Coordinates of C-alpha atoms in Angstrom, one line a residue:
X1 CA -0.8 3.8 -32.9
X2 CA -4.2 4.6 -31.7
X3 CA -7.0 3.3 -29.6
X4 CA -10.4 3.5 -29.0
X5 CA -12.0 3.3 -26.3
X6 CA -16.4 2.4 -25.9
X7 CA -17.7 3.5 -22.7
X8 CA -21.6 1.9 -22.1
X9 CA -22.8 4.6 -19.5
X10 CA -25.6 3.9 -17.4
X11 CA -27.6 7.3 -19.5
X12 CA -24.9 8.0 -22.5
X13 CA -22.3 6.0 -24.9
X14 CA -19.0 7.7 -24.9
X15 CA -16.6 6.6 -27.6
X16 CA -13.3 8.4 -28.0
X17 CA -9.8 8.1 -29.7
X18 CA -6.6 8.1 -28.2
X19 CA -2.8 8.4 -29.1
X20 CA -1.0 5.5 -27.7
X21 CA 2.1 6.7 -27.8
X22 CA 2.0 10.0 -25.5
X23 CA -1.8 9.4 -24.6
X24 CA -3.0 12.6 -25.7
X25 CA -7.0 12.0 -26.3
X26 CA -7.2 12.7 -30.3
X27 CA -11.4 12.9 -30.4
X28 CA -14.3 12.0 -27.9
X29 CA -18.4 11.7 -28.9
X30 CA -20.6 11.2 -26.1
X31 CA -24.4 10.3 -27.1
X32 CA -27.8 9.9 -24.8
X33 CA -29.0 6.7 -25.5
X34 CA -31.9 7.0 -24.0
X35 CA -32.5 3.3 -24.0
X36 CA -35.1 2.9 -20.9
X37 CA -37.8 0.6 -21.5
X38 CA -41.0 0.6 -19.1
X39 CA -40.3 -2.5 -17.0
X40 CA -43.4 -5.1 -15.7
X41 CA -43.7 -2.9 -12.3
X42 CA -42.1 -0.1 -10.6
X43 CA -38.8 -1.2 -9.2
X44 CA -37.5 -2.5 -13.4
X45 CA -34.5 -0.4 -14.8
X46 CA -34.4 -1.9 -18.0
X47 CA -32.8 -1.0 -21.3
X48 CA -33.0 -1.9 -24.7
X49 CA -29.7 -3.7 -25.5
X50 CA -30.6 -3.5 -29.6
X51 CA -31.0 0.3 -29.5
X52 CA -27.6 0.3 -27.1
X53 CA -25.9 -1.6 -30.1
X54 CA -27.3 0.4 -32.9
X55 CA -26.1 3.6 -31.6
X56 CA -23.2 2.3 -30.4
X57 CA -21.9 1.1 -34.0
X58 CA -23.0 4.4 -35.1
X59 CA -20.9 6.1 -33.3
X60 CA -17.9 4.0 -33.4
X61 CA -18.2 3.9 -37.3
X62 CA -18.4 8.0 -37.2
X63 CA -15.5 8.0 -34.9
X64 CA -13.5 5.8 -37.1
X65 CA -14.4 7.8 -40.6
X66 CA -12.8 11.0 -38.8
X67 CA -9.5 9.8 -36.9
X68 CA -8.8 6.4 -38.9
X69 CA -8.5 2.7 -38.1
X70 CA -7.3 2.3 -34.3
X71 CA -5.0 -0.5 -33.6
X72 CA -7.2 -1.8 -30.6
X73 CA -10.4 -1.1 -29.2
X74 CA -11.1 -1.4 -25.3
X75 CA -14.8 -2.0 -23.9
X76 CA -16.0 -1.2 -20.3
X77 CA -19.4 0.3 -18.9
X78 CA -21.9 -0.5 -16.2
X79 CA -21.2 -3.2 -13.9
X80 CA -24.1 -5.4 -11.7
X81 CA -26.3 -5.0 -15.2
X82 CA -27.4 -8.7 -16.8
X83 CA -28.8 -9.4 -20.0
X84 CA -29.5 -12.6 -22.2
X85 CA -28.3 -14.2 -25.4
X86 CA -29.6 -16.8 -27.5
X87 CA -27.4 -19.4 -29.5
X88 CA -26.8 -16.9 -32.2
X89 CA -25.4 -14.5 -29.7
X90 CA -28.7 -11.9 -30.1
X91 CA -30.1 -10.5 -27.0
X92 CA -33.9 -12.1 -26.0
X93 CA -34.2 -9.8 -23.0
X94 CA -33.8 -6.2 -21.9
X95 CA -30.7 -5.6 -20.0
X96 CA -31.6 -5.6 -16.5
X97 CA -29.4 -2.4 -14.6
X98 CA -27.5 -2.2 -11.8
X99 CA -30.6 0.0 -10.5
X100 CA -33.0 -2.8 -10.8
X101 CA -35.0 -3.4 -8.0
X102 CA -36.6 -6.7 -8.4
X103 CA -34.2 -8.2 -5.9
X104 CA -35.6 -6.0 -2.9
X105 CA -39.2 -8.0 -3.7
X106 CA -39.8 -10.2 -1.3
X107 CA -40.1 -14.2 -1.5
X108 CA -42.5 -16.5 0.2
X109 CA -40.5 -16.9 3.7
X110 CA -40.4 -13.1 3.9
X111 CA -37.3 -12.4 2.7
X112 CA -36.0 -10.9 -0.7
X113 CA -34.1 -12.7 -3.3
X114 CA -30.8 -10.4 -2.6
X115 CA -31.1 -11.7 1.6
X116 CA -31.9 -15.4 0.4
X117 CA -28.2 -15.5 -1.8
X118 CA -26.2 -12.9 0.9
X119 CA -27.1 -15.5 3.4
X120 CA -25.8 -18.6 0.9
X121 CA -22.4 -16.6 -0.7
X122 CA -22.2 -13.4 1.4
X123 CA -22.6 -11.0 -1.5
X124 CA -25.8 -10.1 -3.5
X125 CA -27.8 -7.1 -3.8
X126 CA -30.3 -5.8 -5.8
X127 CA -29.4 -4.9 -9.3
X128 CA -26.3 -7.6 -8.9
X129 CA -26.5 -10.0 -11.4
X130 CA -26.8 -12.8 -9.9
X131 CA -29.6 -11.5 -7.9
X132 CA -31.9 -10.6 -10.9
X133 CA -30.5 -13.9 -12.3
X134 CA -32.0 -15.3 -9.3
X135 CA -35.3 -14.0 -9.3
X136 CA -36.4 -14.2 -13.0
X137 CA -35.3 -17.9 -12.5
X138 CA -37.7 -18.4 -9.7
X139 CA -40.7 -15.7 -11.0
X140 CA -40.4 -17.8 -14.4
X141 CA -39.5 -15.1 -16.1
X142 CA -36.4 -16.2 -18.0
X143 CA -36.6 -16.2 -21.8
X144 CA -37.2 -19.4 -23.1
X145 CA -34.9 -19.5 -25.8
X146 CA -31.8 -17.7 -23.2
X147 CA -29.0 -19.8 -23.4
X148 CA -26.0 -17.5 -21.7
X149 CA -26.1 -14.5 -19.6
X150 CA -23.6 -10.9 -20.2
X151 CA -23.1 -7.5 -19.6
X152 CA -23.6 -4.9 -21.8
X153 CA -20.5 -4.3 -22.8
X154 CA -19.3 -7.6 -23.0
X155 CA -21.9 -8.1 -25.3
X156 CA -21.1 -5.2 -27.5
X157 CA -17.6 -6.7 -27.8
X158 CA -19.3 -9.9 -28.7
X159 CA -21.1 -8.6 -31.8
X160 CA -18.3 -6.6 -32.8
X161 CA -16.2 -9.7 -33.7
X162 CA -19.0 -11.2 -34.6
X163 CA -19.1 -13.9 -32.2
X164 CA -21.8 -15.8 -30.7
X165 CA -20.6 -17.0 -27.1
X166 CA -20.1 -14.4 -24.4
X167 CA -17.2 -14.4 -22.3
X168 CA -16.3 -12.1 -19.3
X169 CA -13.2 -11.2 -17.0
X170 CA -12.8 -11.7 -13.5
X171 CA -14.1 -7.9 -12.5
X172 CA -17.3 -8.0 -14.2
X173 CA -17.8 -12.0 -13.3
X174 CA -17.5 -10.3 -9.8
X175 CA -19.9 -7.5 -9.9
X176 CA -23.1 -9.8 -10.3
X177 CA -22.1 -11.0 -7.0
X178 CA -22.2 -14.4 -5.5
X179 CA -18.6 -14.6 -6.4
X180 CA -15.3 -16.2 -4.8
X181 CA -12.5 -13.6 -4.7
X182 CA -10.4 -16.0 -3.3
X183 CA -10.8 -19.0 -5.9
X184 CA -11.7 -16.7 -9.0
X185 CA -15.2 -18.3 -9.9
X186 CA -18.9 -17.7 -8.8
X187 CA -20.0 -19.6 -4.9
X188 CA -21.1 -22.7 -7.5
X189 CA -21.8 -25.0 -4.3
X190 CA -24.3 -22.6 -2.8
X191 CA -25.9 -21.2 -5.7
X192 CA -26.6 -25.2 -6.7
X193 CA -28.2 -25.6 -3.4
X194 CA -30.7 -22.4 -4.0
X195 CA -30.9 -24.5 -7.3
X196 CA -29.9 -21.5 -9.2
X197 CA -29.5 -22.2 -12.8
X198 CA -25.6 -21.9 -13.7
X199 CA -25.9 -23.5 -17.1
X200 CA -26.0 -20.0 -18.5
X201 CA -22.8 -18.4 -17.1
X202 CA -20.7 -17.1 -19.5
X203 CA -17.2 -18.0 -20.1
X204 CA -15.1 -16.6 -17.7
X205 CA -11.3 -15.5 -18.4
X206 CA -8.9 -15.2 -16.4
X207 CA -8.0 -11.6 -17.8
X208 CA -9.1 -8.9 -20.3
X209 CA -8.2 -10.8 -23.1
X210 CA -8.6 -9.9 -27.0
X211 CA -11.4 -12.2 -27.3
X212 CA -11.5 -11.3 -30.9
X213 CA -11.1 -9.3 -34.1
X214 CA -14.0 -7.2 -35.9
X215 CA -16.2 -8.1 -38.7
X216 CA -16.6 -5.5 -41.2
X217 CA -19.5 -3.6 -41.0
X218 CA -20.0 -1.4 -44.4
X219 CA -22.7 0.3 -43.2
X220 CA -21.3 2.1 -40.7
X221 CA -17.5 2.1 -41.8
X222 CA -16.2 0.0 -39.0
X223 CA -13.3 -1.8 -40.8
X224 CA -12.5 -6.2 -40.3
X225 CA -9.3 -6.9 -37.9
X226 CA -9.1 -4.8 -35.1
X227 CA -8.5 -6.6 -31.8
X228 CA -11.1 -6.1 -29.1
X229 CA -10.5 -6.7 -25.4
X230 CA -12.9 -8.1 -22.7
X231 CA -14.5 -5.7 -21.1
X232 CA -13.3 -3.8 -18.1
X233 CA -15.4 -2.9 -15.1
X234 CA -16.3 0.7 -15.3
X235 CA -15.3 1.2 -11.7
X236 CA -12.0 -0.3 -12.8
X237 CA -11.9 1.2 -15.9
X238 CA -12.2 4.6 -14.5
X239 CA -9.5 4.0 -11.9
X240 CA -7.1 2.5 -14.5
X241 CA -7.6 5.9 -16.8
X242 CA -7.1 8.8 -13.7
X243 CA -4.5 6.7 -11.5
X244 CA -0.8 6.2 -11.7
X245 CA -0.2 4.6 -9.0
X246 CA -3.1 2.5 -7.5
X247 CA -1.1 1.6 -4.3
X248 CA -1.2 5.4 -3.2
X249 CA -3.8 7.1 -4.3
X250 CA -7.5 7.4 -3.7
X251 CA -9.9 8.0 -6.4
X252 CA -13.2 10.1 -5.6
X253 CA -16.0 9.6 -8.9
X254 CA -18.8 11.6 -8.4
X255 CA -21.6 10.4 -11.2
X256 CA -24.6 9.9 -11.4
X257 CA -23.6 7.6 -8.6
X258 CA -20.7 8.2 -6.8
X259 CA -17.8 5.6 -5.5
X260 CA -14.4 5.8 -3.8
X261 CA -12.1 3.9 -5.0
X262 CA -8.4 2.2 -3.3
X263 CA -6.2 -0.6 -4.2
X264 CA -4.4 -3.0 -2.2
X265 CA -2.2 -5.8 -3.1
X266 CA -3.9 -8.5 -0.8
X267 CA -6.8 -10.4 -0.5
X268 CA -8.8 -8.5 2.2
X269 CA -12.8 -10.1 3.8
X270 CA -15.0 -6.7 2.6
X271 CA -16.7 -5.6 5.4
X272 CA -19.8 -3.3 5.4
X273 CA -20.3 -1.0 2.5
X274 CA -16.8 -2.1 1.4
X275 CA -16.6 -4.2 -2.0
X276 CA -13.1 -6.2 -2.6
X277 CA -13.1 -6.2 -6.6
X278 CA -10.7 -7.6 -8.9
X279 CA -8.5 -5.1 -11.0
X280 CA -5.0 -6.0 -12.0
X281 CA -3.0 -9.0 -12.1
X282 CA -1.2 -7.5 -8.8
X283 CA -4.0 -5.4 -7.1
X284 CA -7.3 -5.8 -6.0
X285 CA -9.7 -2.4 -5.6
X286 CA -11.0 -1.5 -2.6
X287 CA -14.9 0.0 -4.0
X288 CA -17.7 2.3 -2.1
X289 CA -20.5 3.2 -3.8
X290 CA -23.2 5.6 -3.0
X291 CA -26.2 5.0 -4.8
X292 CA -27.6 8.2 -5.3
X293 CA -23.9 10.2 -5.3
X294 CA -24.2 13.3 -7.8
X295 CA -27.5 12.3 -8.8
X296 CA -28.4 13.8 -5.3
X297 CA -27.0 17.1 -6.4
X298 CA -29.0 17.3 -9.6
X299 CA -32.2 16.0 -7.7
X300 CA -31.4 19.4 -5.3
X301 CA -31.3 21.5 -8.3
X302 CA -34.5 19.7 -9.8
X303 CA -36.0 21.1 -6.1
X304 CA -35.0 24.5 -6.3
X305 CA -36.9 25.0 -9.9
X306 CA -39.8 23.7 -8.6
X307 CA -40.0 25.9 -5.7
X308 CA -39.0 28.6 -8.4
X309 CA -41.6 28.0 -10.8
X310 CA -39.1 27.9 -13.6
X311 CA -39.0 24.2 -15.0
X312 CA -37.5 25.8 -18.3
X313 CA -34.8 24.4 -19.7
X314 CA -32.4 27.1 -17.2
X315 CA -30.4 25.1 -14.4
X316 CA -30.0 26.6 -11.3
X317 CA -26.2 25.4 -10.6
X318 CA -24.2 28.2 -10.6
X319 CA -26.7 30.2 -8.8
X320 CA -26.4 26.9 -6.5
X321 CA -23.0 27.3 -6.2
X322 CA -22.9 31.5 -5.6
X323 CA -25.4 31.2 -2.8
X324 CA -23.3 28.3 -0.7
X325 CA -20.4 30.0 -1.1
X326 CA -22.2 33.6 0.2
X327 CA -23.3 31.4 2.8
X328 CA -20.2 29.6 4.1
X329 CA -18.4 33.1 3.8
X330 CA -21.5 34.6 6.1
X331 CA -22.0 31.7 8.3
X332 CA -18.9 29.4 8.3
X333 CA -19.2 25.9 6.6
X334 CA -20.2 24.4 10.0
X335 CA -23.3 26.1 9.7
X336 CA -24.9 24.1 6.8
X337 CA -27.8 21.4 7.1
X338 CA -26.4 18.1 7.9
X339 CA -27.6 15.8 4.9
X340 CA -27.1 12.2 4.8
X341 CA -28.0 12.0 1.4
X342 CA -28.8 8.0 0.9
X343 CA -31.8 8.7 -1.1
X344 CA -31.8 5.7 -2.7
X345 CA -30.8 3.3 0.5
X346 CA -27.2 1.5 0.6
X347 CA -25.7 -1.5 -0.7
X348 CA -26.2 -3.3 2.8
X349 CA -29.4 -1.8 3.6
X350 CA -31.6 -0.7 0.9
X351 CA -34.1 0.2 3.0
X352 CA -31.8 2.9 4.7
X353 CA -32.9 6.6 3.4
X354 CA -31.7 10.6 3.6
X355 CA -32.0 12.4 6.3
X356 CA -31.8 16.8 6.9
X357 CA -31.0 18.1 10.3
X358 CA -29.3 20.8 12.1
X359 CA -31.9 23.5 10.9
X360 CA -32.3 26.8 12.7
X361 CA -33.5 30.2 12.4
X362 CA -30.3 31.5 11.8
X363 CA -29.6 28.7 9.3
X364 CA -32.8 28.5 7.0
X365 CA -31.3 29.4 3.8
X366 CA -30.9 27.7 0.1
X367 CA -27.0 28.2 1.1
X368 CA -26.9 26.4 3.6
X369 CA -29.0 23.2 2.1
X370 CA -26.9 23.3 -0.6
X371 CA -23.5 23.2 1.1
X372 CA -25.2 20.6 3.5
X373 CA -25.7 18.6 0.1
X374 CA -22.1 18.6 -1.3
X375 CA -20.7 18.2 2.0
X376 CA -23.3 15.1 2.4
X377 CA -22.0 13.5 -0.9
X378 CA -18.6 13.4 0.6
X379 CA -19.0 12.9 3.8
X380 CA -20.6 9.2 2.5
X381 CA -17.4 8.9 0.7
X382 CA -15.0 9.8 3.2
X383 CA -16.3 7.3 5.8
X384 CA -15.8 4.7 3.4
X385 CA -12.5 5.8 2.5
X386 CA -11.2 5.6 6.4
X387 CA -13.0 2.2 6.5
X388 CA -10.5 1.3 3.8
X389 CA -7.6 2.7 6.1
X390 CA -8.3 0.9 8.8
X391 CA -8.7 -2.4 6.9
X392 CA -5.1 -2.1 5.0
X393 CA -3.9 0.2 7.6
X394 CA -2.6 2.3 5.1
X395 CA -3.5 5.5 4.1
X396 CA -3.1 7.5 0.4
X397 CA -0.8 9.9 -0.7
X398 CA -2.6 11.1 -3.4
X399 CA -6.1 12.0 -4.3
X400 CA -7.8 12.3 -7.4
X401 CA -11.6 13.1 -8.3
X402 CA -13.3 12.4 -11.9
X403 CA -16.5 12.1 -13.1
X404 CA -18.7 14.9 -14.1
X405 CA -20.6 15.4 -11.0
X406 CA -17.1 16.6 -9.8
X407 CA -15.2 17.9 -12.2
X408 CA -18.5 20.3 -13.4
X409 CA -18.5 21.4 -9.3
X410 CA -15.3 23.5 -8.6
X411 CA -16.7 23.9 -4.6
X412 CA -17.5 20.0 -4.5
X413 CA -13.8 19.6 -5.4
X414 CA -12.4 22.1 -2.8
X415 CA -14.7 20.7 -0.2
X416 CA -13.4 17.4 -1.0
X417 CA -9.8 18.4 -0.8
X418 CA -10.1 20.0 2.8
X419 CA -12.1 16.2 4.2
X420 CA -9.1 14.3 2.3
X421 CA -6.6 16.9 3.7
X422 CA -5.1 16.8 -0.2
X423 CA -4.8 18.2 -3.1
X424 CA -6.6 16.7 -6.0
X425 CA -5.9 16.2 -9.6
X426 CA -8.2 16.3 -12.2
X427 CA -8.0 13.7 -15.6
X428 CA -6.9 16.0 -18.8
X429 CA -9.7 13.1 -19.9
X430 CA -13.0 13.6 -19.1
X431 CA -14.4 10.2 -20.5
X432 CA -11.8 8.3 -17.8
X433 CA -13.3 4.8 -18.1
X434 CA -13.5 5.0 -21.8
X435 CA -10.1 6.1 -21.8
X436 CA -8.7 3.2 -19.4
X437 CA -10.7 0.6 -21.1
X438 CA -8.5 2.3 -24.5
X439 CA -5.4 2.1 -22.9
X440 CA -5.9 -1.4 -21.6
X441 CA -6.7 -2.6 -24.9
X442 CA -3.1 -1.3 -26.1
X443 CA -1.8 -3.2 -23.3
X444 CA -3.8 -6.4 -24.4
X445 CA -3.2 -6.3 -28.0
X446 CA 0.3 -6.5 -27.4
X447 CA 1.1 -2.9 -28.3
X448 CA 2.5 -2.3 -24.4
X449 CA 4.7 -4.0 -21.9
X450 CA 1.6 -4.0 -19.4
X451 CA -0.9 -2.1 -18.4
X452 CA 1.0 0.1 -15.6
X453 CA 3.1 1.5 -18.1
X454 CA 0.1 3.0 -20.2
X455 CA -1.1 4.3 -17.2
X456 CA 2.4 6.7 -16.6
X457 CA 0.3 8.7 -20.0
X458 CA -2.2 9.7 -18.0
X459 CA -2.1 13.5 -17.8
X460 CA -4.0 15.6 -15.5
X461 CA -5.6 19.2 -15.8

């Protein structure tokens, strides 16, 4: 049996195969999308959901035509991101990311839309759902003919099958915020008294259901009648495609963002920069999330070409990498700039930026900014990661690390294992949501006992 899985990446598409019965990844095709549309001011992240589609059924259909029918196919990509369907099930807007920043703008009283609904439900932020949900509503900027709200993937699964109502699990109901962990269902009472406009929530389910079959679609050679599952989270996703064990490990992803990730089997108040999301049937998932994560380690190599002169199509990482090691060996590790790198502010205070100290004379070297960098990354991580101890009072036993911002960055990882005092394993996989979101399809369709046991085929490097 095989299964593929459709990954809808904040920059790329990822769609690969897998073998469900020993979990070996058979094929994997990762396009830029490139699906960015100039928004109505400055703080828009919008994409084009039709161009998302087109290439996505491209692919798929290209993937199909070289390794066969799969059995089941599994959704997941970016969370937080909202977009809008019409009765027909075709999307009238641009899907609004999870970087959106329309929620930071600020309302008549003073304060933004994301601190008007934290203050009624406790959790919104910009790029949240809800949030953008929010402030369209009140800028008059919903579509007229909108009649129900998705994700991107979900909606990808939608015209898949075919269908024309969108319907979402728990994890992604969760991620656009103003959401109820504890009763399953969005903070109705309190969004009603903002007079937020719940008539175009989705369907939610109460798991990642097959929600349907596909249509055939000759002109790309995707076949009628294979199940397709809701869409998993792609925090979730990832976790369920590199973890075994969710009770005992922690997961470092390093991205374009970057998030640590730990489950727990009880309901737990998120505190801080700590997220509570759903994940299994039996665990919940502890989430961090730094908003700028690997993205600051690219934007560091972007620097060092400009001060070069070269802005060729030459990257500078492995020179990056030779010069913090010649540092660390020179100066000792201690030595680096101390980088907080939130760039792009926090999830509690968006406002909140970067900072460099610790410079000296003896210090002023590209080495030493760079280690300062990766350890900065980490460092963001790590102090979420003991906030997680202290809330369950348990600590992991494992650590793994995914993502390509850490698997492409073999000092990243060995930094990381000497502030997690563990060794860490690396997915055989690279595409680890796509490949969760396959295995959890298997598990859906009826083609596994559960989901847990997929998960013992995950093999690491």
């Amino acid at each position: 049996m095989r299964a593929m899985g459709i990954d809808m990446g904040t920059t790329t598409i990822s769609v690969i195969m897998v073998d469900g019965e020993n979990g070996e990844l058979l094929g994997s095709r990762t396009v830029t999308h490139r699906a960015f549309l100039k928004g109505i001011s400055a703080v828009n992240k919008i994409q084009d959901p039709d161009k998302l589609w087109s290439l996505t059924r491209q692919t798929a259909g290209e993937m199909i035509k070289e390794y066969g029918k799969p059995d089941s196919i599994g959704m997941t990509g970016q969370m937080h991101g909202v977009l809008y369907v019409d009765g027909r099930g075709e999307a009238v807007s641009p899907l609004y990311t999870w970087q959106d920043g329309s929620g930071n703008e600020l309302m008549a009283d003073g304060r933004t839309y994301a601190e008007a609904l934290k203050e009624e439900t406790g959790m919104a932020a910009a790029g949240y759902g809800m949030t953008t949900h929010y402030y369209l509503q009140k800028k008059g900027l919903l579509p007229a003919n909108a009649e129900k709200m998705t994700t991107i993937s979900d909606y990808i699964a939608m015209k898949l099958c075919g269908k024309t109502e969108p319907a979402i699990a728990k994890d992604m109901a969760a991620s656009w915020g103003c959401y109820d962990l504890e009763i399953g269902d969005f903070c109705r009472d309190e969004l009603e008294n903002l007079e937020v406009n719940l008539d175009m929530l989705p369907v939610l389910l109460n798991g990642h259901n097959v929600i349907g079959v596909t249509v055939e679609d000759k002109e790309v050679g995707i076949p009628a009648g294979i199940p397709v599952s809701a869409s998993l989270g792609d925090n979730q996703a990832s976790v369920l495609g590199s973890v075994k064990d969710l009770s005992n490990t922690v997961l470092v992803n390093i991205g374009t963002g970057s998030q640590v990730s730990f489950g727990t089997p009880v309901y737990l108040e998120a505190q801080g920069s700590i997220e509570l999301r759903p994940c299994t049937d039996k665990l919940y998932l502890m989430a961090g999330s730094g908003l700028c994560g690997g993205r600051a380690y690219a934007m560091l190599e972007q620097f060092y070409r400009e001060a070069s002169g070269d802005q060729g199509t030459a990257v500078m990482y492995d020179l990056m990498e030779s010069q913090a090691r010649d540092f660390m060996e020179t100066y000792g590790k201690e030595a680096a700039w101390k980088i907080r790198t939130t760039f792009s502010g926090t999830r509690s205070n968006p406002k909140e930026r970067g900072s460099i100290s610790g410079i000296s004379v003896e210090n002023f070297h590209p080495g030493a900014m760079t280690v300062g960098m990766i350890q900065g990354i980490l460092d963001e991580l790590y102090e979420m990661y003991r906030e997680m101890c202290r809330m369950t009072g348990n600590k992991a036993s494992h650590l793994v690390g995914s993502g390509n911002g850490i698997r492409k960055n073999l000092l990243m990882q060995e930094l990381a294992q000497e502030l997690f005092r563990m060794p860490m394993d690396i997915p055989a996989c690279r595409e680890e949501a796509a490949y969760g979101a396959a295995l959890q399809s298997l598990a859906s369709a009826g083609f596994a006992g559960s989901m847990a046991e997929m998960q013992q085929k995950i093999k690491y490097l």
